[in-house]
Every structure is written in C-alpha cells, then in structure tokens.
Coordinates of C-alpha atoms in Angstrom, one line a residue:
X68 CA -2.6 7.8 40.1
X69 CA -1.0 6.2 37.4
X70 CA -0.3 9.0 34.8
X71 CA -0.7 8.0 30.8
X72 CA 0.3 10.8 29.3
X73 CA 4.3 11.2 29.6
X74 CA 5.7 14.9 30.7
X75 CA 6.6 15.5 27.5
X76 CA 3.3 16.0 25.5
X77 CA 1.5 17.2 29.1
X78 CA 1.1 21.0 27.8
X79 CA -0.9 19.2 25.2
X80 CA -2.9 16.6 27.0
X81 CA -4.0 19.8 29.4
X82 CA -4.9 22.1 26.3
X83 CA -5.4 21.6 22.8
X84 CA -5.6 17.4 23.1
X85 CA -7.6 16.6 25.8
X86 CA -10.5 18.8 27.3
X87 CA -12.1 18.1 30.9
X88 CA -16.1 18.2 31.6
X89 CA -16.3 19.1 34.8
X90 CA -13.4 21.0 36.0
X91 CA -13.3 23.8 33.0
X92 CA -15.4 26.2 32.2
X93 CA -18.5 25.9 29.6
X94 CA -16.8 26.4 26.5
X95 CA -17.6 29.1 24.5
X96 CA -17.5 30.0 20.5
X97 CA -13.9 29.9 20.4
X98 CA -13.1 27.1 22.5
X99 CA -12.8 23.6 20.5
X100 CA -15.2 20.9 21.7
X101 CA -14.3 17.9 22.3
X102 CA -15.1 14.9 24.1
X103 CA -13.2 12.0 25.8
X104 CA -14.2 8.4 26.3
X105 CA -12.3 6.1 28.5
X106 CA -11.2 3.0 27.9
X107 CA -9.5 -0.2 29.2
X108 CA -8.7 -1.6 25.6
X109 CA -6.2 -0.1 23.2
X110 CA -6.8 -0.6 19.8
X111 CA -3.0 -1.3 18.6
X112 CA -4.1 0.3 15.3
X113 CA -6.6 1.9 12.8
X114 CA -6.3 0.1 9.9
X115 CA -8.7 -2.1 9.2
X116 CA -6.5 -4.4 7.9
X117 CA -5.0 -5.3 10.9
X118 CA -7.8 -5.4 13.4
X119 CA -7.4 -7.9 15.8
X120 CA -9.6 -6.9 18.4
X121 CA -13.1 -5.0 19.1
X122 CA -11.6 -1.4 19.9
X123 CA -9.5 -2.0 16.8
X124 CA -12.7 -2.5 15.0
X125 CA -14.5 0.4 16.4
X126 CA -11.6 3.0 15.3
X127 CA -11.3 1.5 11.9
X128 CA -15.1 1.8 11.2
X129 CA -15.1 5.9 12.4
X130 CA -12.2 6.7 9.9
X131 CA -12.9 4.3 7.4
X132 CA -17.4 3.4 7.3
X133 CA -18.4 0.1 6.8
X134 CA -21.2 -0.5 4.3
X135 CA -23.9 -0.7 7.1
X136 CA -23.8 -0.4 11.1
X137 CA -25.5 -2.5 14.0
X138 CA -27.8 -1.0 16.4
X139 CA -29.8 -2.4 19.6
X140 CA -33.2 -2.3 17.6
X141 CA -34.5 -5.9 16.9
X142 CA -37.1 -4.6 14.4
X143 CA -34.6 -2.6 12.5
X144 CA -30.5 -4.0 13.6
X145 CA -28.8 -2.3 10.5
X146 CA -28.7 1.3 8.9
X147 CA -27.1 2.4 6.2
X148 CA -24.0 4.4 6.1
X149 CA -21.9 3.8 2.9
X150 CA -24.8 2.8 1.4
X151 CA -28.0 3.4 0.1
X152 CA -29.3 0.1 0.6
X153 CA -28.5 -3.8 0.2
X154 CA -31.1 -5.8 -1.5
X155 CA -31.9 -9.3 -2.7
X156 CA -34.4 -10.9 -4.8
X157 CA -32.8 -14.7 -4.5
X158 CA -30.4 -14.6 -0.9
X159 CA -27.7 -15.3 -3.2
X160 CA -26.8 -12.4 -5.4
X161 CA -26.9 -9.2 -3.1
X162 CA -27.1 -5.8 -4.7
X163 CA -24.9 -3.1 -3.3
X164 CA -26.2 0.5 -4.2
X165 CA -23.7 3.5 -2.5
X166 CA -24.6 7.0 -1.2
X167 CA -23.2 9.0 -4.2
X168 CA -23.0 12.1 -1.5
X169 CA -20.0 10.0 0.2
X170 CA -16.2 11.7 -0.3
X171 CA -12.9 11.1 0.5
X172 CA -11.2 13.6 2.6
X173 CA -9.4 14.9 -0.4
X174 CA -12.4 15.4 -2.2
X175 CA -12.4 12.3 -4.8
X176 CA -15.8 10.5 -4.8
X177 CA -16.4 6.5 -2.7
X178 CA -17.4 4.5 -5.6
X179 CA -17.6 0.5 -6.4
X180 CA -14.3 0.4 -7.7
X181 CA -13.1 1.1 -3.9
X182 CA -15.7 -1.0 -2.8
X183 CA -14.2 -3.9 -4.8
X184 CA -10.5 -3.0 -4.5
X185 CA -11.1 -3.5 -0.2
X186 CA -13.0 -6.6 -0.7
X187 CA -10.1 -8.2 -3.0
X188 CA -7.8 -6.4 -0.7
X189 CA -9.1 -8.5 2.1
X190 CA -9.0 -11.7 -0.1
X191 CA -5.9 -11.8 -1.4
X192 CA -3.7 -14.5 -0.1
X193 CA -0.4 -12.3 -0.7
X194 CA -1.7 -9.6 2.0
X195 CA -1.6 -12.0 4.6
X196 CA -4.6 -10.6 6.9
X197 CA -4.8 -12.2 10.3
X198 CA -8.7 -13.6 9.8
X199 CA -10.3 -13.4 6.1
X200 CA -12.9 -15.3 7.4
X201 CA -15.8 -13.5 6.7
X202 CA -15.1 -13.5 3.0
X203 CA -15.5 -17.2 3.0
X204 CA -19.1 -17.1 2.2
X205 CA -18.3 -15.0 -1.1
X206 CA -18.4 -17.0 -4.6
X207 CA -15.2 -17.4 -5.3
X208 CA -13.0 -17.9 -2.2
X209 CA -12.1 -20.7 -0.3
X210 CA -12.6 -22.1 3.4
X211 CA -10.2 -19.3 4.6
X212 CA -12.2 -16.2 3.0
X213 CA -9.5 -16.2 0.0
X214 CA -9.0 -16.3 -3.3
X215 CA -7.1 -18.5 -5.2
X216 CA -3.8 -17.6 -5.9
X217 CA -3.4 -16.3 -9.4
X218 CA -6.6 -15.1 -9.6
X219 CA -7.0 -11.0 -9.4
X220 CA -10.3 -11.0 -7.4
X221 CA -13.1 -12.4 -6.1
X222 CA -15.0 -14.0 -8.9
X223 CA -18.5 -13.2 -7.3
X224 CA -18.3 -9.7 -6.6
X225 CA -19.1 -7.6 -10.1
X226 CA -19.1 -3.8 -10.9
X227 CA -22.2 -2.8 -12.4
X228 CA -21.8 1.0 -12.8
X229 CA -19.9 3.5 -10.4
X230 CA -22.1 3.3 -7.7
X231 CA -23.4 -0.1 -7.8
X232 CA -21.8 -3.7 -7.5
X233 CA -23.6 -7.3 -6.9
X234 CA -21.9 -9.6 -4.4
X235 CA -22.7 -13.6 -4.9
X236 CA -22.5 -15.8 -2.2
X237 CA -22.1 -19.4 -2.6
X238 CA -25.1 -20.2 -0.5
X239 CA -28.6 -18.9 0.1
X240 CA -28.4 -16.3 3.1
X241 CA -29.9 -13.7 5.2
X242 CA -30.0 -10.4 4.5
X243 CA -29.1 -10.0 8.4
X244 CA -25.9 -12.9 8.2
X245 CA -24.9 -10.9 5.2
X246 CA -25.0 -7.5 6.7
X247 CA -23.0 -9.3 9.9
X248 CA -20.3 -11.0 7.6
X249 CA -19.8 -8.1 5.1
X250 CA -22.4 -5.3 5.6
X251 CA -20.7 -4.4 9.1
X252 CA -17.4 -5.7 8.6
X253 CA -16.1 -4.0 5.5
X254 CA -14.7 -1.0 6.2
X255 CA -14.0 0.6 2.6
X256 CA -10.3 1.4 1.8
X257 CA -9.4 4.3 -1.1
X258 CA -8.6 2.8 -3.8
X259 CA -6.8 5.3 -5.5
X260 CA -4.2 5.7 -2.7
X261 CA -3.8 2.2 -2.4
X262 CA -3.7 0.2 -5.3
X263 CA -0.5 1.0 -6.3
X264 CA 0.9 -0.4 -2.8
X265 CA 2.3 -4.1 -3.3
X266 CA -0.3 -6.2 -1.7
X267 CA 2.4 -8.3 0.0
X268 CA 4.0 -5.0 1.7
X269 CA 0.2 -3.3 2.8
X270 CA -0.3 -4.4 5.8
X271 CA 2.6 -2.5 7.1
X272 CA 2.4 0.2 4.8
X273 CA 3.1 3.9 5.6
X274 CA -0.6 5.1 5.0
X275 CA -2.0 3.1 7.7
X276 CA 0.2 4.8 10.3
X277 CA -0.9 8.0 9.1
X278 CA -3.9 7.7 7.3
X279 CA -5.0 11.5 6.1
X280 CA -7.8 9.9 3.2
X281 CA -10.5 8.4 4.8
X282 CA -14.3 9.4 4.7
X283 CA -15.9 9.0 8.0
X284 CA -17.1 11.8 10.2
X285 CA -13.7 12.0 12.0
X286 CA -10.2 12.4 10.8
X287 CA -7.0 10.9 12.5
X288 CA -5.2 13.2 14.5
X289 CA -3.0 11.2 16.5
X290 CA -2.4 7.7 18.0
X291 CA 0.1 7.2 21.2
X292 CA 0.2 3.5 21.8
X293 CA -1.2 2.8 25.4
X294 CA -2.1 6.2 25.7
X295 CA -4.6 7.9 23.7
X296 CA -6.2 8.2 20.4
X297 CA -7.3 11.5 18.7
X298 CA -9.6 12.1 16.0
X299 CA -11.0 15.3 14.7
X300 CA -14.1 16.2 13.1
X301 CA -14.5 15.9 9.0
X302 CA -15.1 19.2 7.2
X303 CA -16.2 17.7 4.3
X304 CA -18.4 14.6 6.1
X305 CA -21.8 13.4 3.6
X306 CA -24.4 14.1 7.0
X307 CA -22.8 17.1 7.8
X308 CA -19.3 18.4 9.9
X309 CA -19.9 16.5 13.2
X310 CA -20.7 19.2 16.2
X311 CA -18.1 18.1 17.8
X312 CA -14.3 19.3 16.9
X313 CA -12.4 16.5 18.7
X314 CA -13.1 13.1 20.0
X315 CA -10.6 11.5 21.8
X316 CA -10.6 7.7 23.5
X317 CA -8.3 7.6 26.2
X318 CA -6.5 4.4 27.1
X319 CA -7.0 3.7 31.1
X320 CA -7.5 1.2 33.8
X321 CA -10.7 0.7 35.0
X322 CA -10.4 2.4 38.6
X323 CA -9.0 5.4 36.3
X324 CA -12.0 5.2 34.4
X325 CA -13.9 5.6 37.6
X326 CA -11.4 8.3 38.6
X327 CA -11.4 10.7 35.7
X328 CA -15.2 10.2 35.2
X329 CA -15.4 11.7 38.4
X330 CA -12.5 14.3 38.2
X331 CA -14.1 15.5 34.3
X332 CA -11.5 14.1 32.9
X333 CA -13.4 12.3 31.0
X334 CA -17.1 12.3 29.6
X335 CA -18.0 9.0 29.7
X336 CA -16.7 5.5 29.9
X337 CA -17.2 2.6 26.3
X338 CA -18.9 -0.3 28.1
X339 CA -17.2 -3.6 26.9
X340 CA -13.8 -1.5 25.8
X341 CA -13.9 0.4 29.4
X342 CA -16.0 -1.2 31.9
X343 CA -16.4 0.5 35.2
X344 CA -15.0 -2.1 38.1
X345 CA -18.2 -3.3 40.1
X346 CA -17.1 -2.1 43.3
X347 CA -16.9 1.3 41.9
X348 CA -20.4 1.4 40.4
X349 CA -22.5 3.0 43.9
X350 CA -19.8 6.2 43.9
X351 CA -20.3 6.5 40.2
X352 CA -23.9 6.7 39.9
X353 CA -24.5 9.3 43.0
X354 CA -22.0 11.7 41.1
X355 CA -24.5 14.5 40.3
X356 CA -22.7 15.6 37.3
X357 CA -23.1 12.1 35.7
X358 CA -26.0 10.2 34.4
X359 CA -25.8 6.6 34.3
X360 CA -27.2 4.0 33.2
X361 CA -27.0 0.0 33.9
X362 CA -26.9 -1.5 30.4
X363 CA -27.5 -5.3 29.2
X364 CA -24.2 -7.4 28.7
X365 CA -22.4 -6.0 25.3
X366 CA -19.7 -9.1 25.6
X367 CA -19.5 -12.3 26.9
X368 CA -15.6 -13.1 28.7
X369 CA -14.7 -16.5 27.2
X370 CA -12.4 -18.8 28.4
X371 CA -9.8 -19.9 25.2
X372 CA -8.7 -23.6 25.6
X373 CA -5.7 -24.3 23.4
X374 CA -7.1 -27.4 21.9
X375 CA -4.1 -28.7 20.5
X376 CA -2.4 -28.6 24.0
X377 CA -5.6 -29.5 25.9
X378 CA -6.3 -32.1 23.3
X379 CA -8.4 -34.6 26.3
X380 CA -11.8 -33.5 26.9
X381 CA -12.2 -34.7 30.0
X382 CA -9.4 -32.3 30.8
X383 CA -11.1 -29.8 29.2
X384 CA -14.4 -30.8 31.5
X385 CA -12.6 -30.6 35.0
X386 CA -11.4 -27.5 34.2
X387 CA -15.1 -26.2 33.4
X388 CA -16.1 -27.9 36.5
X389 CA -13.3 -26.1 38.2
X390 CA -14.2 -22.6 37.6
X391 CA -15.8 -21.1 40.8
X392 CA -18.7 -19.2 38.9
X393 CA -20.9 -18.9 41.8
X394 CA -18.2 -17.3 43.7
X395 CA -17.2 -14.7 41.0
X396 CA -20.6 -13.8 40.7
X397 CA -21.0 -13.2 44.3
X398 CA -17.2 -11.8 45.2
X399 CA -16.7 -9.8 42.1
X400 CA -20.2 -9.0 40.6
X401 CA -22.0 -8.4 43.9
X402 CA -24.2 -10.4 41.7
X403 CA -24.4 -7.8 38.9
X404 CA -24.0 -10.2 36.1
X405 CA -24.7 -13.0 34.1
X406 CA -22.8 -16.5 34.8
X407 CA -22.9 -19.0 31.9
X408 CA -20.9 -22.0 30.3
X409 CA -21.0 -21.8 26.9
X410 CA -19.7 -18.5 25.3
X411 CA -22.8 -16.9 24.1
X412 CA -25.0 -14.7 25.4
X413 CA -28.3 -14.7 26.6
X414 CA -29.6 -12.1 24.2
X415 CA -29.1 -13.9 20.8
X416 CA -31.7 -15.3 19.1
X417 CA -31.0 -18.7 19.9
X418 CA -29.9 -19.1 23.1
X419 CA -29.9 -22.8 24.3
X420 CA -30.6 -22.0 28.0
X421 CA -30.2 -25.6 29.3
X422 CA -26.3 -25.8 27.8
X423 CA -25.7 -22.6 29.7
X424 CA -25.9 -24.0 33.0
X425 CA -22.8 -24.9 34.9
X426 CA -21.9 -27.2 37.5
X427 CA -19.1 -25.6 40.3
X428 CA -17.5 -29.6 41.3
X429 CA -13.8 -29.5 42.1
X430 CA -14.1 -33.1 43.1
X431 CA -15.4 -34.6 40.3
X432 CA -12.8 -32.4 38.6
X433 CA -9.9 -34.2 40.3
X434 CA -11.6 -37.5 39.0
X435 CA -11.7 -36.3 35.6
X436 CA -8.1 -35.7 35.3
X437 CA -6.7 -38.5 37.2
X438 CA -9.1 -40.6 34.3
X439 CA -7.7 -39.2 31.7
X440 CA -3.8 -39.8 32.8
X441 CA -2.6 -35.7 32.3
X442 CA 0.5 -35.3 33.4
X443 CA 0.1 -32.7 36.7
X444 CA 3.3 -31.1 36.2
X445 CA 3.4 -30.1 32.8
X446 CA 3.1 -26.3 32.7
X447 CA 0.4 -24.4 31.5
X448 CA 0.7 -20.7 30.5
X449 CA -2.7 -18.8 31.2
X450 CA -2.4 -15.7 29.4
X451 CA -4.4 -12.7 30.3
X452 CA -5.0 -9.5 28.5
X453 CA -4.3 -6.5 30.8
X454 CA -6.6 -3.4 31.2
X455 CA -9.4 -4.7 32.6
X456 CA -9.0 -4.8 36.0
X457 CA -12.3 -6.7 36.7
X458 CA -11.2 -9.2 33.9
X459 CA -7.9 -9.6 35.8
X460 CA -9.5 -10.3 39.0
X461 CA -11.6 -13.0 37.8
X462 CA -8.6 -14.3 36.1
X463 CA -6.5 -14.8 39.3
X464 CA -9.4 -16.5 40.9
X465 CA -9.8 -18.6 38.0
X466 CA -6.2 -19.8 38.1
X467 CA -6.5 -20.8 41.6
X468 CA -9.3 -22.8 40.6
X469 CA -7.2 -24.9 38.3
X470 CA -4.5 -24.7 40.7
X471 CA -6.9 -26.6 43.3
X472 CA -7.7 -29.5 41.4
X473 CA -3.9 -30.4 40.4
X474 CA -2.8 -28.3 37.6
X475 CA 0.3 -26.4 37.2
X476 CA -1.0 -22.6 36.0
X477 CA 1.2 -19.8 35.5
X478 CA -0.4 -16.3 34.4
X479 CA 1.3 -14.4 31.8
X480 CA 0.0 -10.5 31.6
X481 CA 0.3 -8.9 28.3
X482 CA -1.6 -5.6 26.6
X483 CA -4.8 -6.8 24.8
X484 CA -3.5 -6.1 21.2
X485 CA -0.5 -8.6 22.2
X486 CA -3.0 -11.2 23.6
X487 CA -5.2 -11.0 20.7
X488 CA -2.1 -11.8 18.2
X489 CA -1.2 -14.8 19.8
X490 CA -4.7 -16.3 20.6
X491 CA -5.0 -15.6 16.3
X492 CA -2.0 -17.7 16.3
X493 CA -2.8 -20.2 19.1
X494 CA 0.5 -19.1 20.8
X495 CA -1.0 -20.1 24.4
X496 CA -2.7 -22.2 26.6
X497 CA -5.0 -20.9 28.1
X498 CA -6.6 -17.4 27.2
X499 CA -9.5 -14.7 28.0
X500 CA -11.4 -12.2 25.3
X501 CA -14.7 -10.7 26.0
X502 CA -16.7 -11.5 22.5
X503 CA -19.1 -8.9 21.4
X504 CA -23.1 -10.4 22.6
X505 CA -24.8 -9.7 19.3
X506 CA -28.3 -10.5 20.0
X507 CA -29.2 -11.2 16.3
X508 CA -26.7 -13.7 15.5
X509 CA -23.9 -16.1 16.9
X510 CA -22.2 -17.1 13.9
X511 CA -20.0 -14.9 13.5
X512 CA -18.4 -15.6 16.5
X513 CA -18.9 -19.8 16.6
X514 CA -16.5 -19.6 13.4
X515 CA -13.7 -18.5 16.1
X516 CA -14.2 -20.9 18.8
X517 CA -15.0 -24.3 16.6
X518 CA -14.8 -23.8 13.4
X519 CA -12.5 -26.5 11.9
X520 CA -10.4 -24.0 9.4
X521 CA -11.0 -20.8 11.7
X522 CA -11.4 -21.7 15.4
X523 CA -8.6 -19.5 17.3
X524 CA -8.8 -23.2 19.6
X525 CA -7.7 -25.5 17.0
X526 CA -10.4 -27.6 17.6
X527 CA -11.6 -29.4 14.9
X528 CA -14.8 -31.7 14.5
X529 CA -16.8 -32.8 11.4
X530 CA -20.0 -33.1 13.5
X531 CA -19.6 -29.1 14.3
X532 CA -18.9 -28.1 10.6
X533 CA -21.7 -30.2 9.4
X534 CA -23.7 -27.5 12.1
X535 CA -22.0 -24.9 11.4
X536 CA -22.7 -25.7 7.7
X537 CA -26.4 -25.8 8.1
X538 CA -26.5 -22.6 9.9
X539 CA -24.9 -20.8 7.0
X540 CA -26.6 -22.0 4.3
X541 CA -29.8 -21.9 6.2
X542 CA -33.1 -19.2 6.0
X543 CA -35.5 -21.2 7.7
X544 CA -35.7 -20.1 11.1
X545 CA -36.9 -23.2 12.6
X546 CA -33.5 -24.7 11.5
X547 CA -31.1 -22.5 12.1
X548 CA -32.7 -22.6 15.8
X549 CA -32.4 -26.1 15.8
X550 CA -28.8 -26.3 14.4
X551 CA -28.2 -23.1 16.9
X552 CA -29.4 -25.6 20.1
X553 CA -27.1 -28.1 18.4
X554 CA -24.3 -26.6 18.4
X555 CA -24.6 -25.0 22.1
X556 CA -25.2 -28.7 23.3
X557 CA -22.1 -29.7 21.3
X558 CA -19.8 -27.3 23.4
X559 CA -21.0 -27.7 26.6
X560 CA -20.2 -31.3 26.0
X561 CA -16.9 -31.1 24.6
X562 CA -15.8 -27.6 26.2
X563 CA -13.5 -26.2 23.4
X564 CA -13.9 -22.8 25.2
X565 CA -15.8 -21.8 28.7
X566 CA -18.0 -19.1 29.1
X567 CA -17.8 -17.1 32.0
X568 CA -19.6 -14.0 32.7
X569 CA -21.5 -11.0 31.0
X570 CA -21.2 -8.4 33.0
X571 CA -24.5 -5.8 33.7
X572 CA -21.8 -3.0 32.4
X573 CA -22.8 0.8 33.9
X574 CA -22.4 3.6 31.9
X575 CA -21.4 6.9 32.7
X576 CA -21.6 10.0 30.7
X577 CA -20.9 13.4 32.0
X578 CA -24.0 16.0 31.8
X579 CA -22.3 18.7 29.4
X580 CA -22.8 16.2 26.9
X581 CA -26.7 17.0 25.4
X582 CA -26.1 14.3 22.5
X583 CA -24.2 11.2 22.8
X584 CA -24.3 8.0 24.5
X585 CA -22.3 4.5 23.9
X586 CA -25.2 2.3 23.3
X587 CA -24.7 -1.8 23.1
X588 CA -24.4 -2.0 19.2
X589 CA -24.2 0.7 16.8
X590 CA -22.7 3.0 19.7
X591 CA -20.7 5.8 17.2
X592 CA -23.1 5.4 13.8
X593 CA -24.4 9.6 14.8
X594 CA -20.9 10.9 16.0
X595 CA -21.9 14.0 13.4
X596 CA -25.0 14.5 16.2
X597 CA -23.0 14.7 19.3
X598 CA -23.0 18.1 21.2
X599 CA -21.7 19.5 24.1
X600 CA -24.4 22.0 26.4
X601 CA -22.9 25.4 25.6

C-alpha cells in the first residue's frame, strides 16, 4: 500500500503524531489521546482566507470559529459558537452579541473589533480573496461581496460596544440565509495580529502558515501537504480543554481509508471529504471493532461546464443526455445512491423533483451536436480532482460517454486544492466538485453555478439573476419556493452544470471512540466532548 508519510518523519507518524485504535493498547493516563480521521480531500491550507474547498473550510472553522455552526436538526439548524446569539427585529439590521468567555490562544479577549476587522478583511478589494461572495448581501458592498475602493470598511457593519456589532443588509432576509451567508461562513481572524499586515500581502502572509493565535478548541500542530494535518487540544478553550489531546485528519485514498479503518489506523472515515468506495462498504460494516452507519447524501458531485467554451446549449444538452447515470448507479453504486440532473439535492427545502429527472439518449445526443454545428475535433480538457477514487471512476465512465457521441475528451488529474483554483478561475472545460447538500437552503451554492457575477461557469443570464434576486430578497416561503422550482427548471433546460450523483456515504468509526461521530452538517461543533474508552 501506498505509504503517505515519507521515511523521514515515520518515528513520528508511529509515535507521538499519529496513534492507532485497534492495534495499540488502551491508553492509559500518560498516554496522549488522540484520534485520526481519514480523508480523500486535502485541504491545501487553514487559513480562512484562502479556502477554496470544503476540507479547507472545515480546518479553518476548528482553528479559527465561525460566528454560528450548521447541524442536521431542521427544527433547530444553527448553534452558537462565537456568539451569544444573532437577532433581528426588521430582517435587515442583524444584531451580533459575542460570548465574552471567548479567548485568543494568547490570552487577549475575541471582541467586535475582530469581528469587524475579518469582515472588512474579507471585503477589501486590495486582499484579493478568491470568492467574496457572500459579503454581497452586506450594505455597502458591491455585486462581488466588496467594498469600494477607497473606502476603509463595510459601511453596514457598526460597532456598538466590545461585544456587540449590528450588520445591515441591503435586503430583507432570513435569519437562516443570514446565518448561511455570514453566521457559518465567517471564521473570525485576530485582529491585533493582523491589522498591521498590508492587506495586499495577507493572503500569503507568514501567520497563516503558522498560525499559533487562534481560539477554537484545537491548536495547529502541523500541516504536510498531501499528507496529514495535526491539531492539538486548546488549554485555554471557552467550553472547556477538549478530552482529546490530538486530532489528526489524514490525507488518503479511499481503498486506504477502507484499509486503515480496518488496520486501526484510523478511527473513522469524514463522509463527503473521505468516502468509503462502494465496493468496500460489506467488509467495512462486518468489522466488529467498527460501528457504521449508512448516512443521507452530505454532497451532490456536479458536473462543471465551462460556459464560455461550451457557449451552445444544445451542446451542453447532448452531453447531459450523454451521461450513463443508470449505469453508474448500477456499476458503481450497486444502487446505493441518488442519480439526479440538476445539482442539488434531494434534501433541501425546495427540491423541484420533476427537473431532477434525466433522460440516458446518446442518439438524440449525436442529433444535438450535429444541429448545433460543434466542431468534433476541437479538444476538450475534462479535469478531475484526484482522491476520490469512486469520483474518479465515475469520471472515466463519464468521459467515455462523451467520447461515444463524437467529442474529443481528454482527462487531466490534478489534487483537489489544484482543481478547485482553476474551476474559481474557469481555467478548464469540463470539471467535477461534490457541493455540500444543505438541506435548508440552496442559495448559497446556485450563486456558483449561475450567478451572472459569481458562477464558477461563466454563465450568465438576466432571467436567472432576476430568480436569483427574488430568492435573496425574499421571506415569504411561498416565493422563494416558487422562485426555487424556477430556477431548477431553468437549469435543467439550459444545463450550465449536470448533476450527477449523491452518494448513500457509510460511516465508520472505530469503537474506542465513546464520543464522536462525523455527522452530515455541524460534524466538529463538540470536538471539546470527544473521548476515547479508557
């Protein structure tokens, strides 16, 4: 098996880095604890300025806490962790209260001026973020989610006193859509370390390779690119010095992850970041020192159409027709999973059910693109993010579907941090990304696949931002499910992206572990409540 850990740093990886469940002892009082999680995606970084993908996203949020966090409960999908609450009398001005309990690692308090500092951080067109986007809806930016230049900050966000700041939007909104766009998203910088970067020269700053001030319930240990990433607990947490002394995600394939979950290795696989392959899941789940679990879909893999390239959509439409979704299902799945068309999940809100359905016809594929005149041997580059081997497998199969009707496909492998840059920059053609299936709302995600000034597939149409407009200025539920439907219909018409599959993900978690589980949202809000059976 392919080794991740080079010779050099093994003496580590076997002792103080990375424990094993099953093959060492119980540990005792003077052992550290820790626990490893597999999975298929590396993050590329920790800084949450520079996320560009979901792993990215999770690390960021454990060193440095977002305001609020998702979980899987409907009746109650945010808690509060930087916070003390988020309130609003109008749906326009939001108040932000903090947890005054909340510290730095070096002791100095998280107050509103931090608060503000990250939000204008994020908002400042000299710091050049890949995706501001979900600043956009703040009073006081533009389109992109920025300020204008010359200005020192967002206009609409206001300190009141040390521990509390209002945020105005520039339309009426949910407290839920704001908790998505900022609530979640924001994951609070210190200020006092910071501010006297250059904003233009952040982003690659040397604290974000580093970073030894954050206030989450883990510190940073170390990060090896393609390898592994190790955090350790937080002395000086608010909820208390997590249980656990070390928590480490290791960076594998997924019949590693199958492999080392059965070895002890590791303690449990991150479904969506580190999905066990299908074929594996029967050997898995009659390992007696595992519990598993079959969980609902956390992602939806969607299909990324370079729009400006594939500007015809009845190109666009033979290739959806193209895709061989019954025989994925059946070849790959074993029928363990969702097939769809358009890229959203069945467990939002407003899922359109009848725009989901696809048609598998290759013939009327090859009608399609002799109609609209595309020249057959013009190349086209089908990127695909390695890691996840089931991914990869679907993606080869999908290829020789486009192959079949007459177009030239060549796939391109690159690590997912890599893929993720490019699709930011629409440097492909084609492309793959499983997008997270939040089951509250779609938004968030319909601003990256056809939003006229955000969509990572250059597509543009007025009659989608009039939609999209209408669903976030909207707090009638009636129209934001009819503008939902809308918008559903719209893609499965036009096809700026294809959805493929949600996979029925299995989780596997080692029994030593007595707290701790990867649910589908909200997965590491209790890391201080994880334990390991003595």
């Amino acid at each position: 098996m392919k080794k991740i850990i080079t010779l050099g740093i093994a003496a580590l990886v076997c002792g103080s880095l990375f424990g094993s469940g099953k093959s060492q002892p119980a540990p005792t009082t003077a052992q550290l604890k820790i626990v490893n999680i597999g999975i298929t995606n590396d993050p590329g970084t920790v800084s949450p300025l520079s996320v560009n993908n979901i792993m990215a996203y999770y690390a960021s949020s454990i060193l440095f806490m977002p305001l609020t966090a998702e979980t899987s409960d409907l009746q109650r999908p945010f808690v509060n962790r930087l916070v003390e609450s988020i309130t609003t009398e109008d749906n326009v001005t939001f108040t932000i209260t903090l947890n005054r309990k909340v510290r730095w690692t070096d002791g100095v308090p998280v107050t509103a001026d931090d608060v503000i500092f990250t939000m204008n951080t994020f908002a400042n067109p000299l710091v050049g973020i890949s995706d501001p986007s979900a600043y956009k809806i703040l009073l006081g930016t533009d389109e992109s989610g920025l300020f204008p230049k010359g200005e020192t900050g967002i206009s609409g966000v206001k300190k009141i006193d040390d521990y509390t700041l209002t945020v105005e939007t520039k339309y009426p909104l949910t407290l839920a859509i704001f908790n998505l766009n900022i609530g979640t998203t924001l994951r609070v910088m210190p200020k006092h370390i910071l501010e006297k970067e250059n904003p233009a020269g952040i982003l690659t700053c040397s604290f974000f390779q580093n970073p030894q001030v954050t206030n989450g319930p883990f510190k940073f240990k170390e990060y090896a690119p393609s390898q592994y990433l190790s955090l350790e607990a937080n002395e000086g947490y608010f909820l208390g010095r997590p249980k656990i002394d070390r928590l480490n995600f290791k960076i594998l394939s997924g019949p590693q992850i199958a492999a080392q979950l059965e070895s002890g290795e590791i303690d449990m696989n991150y479904p969506g970041v580190g999905n066990i392959p299908a074929d594996d899941y029967d050997r898995i789940s009659s390992l007696p020192h595992i519990r598993t679990k079959r969980g609902l879909p956390s992602t939806v893999q969607v299909l990324f159409y370079n729009n400006r390239v594939l500007n015809q959509v009845q190109v666009r439409q033979a290739m959806d027709l193209a895709i061989d979704r019954p025989g994925i299902l059946h070849n790959v799945f074993k029928g363990q999973a969702f097939i769809t068309k358009t890229p959203v999940s069945k467990r939002i809100e407003y899922w359109n059910e009848a725009a989901a359905q696809y048609t598998y016809d290759p013939a009327r594929a090859k009608e399609l693109l002799a109609e609209s005149g595309w020249d057959l041997s013009k190349k086209l580059t089908f990127l695909v993010p390695t890691g996840n081997n089931t991914r990869e497998r679907v993606c080869t199969i999908i290829a020789e579907n486009f192959k079949s009707i007459g177009l030239n496909v060549v796939i391109e492998r690159a690590d997912f941090p890599t893929t993720m840059g490019r699709i930011q920059k629409r440097d492909f053609d084609i492309s793959i990304i499983g997008m997270p299936a939040n089951p509250f709302n779609a938004v968030r995600n319909l601003r990256y696949y056809v939003d006229s000034h955000d969509a990572h597939t250059g597509y543009a149409n007025p009659v989608m931002d009039q939609i999209l407009e209408r669903i976030n200025t909207s707090v009638d539920s009636e129209v934001l499910k009819a503008a939902y439907y809308e918008a559903q219909d719209l893609i499965a018409q036009e096809v700026p992206v294809s959805g493929i599959y949600s996979e029925l993900v299995l989780r596997g978690v080692n029994q030593r572990i007595s707290y701790g589980d990867l649910e589908d949202f909200g997965a590491l809000r209790d890391l201080e409540k994880w334990d390991i059976t003595p």
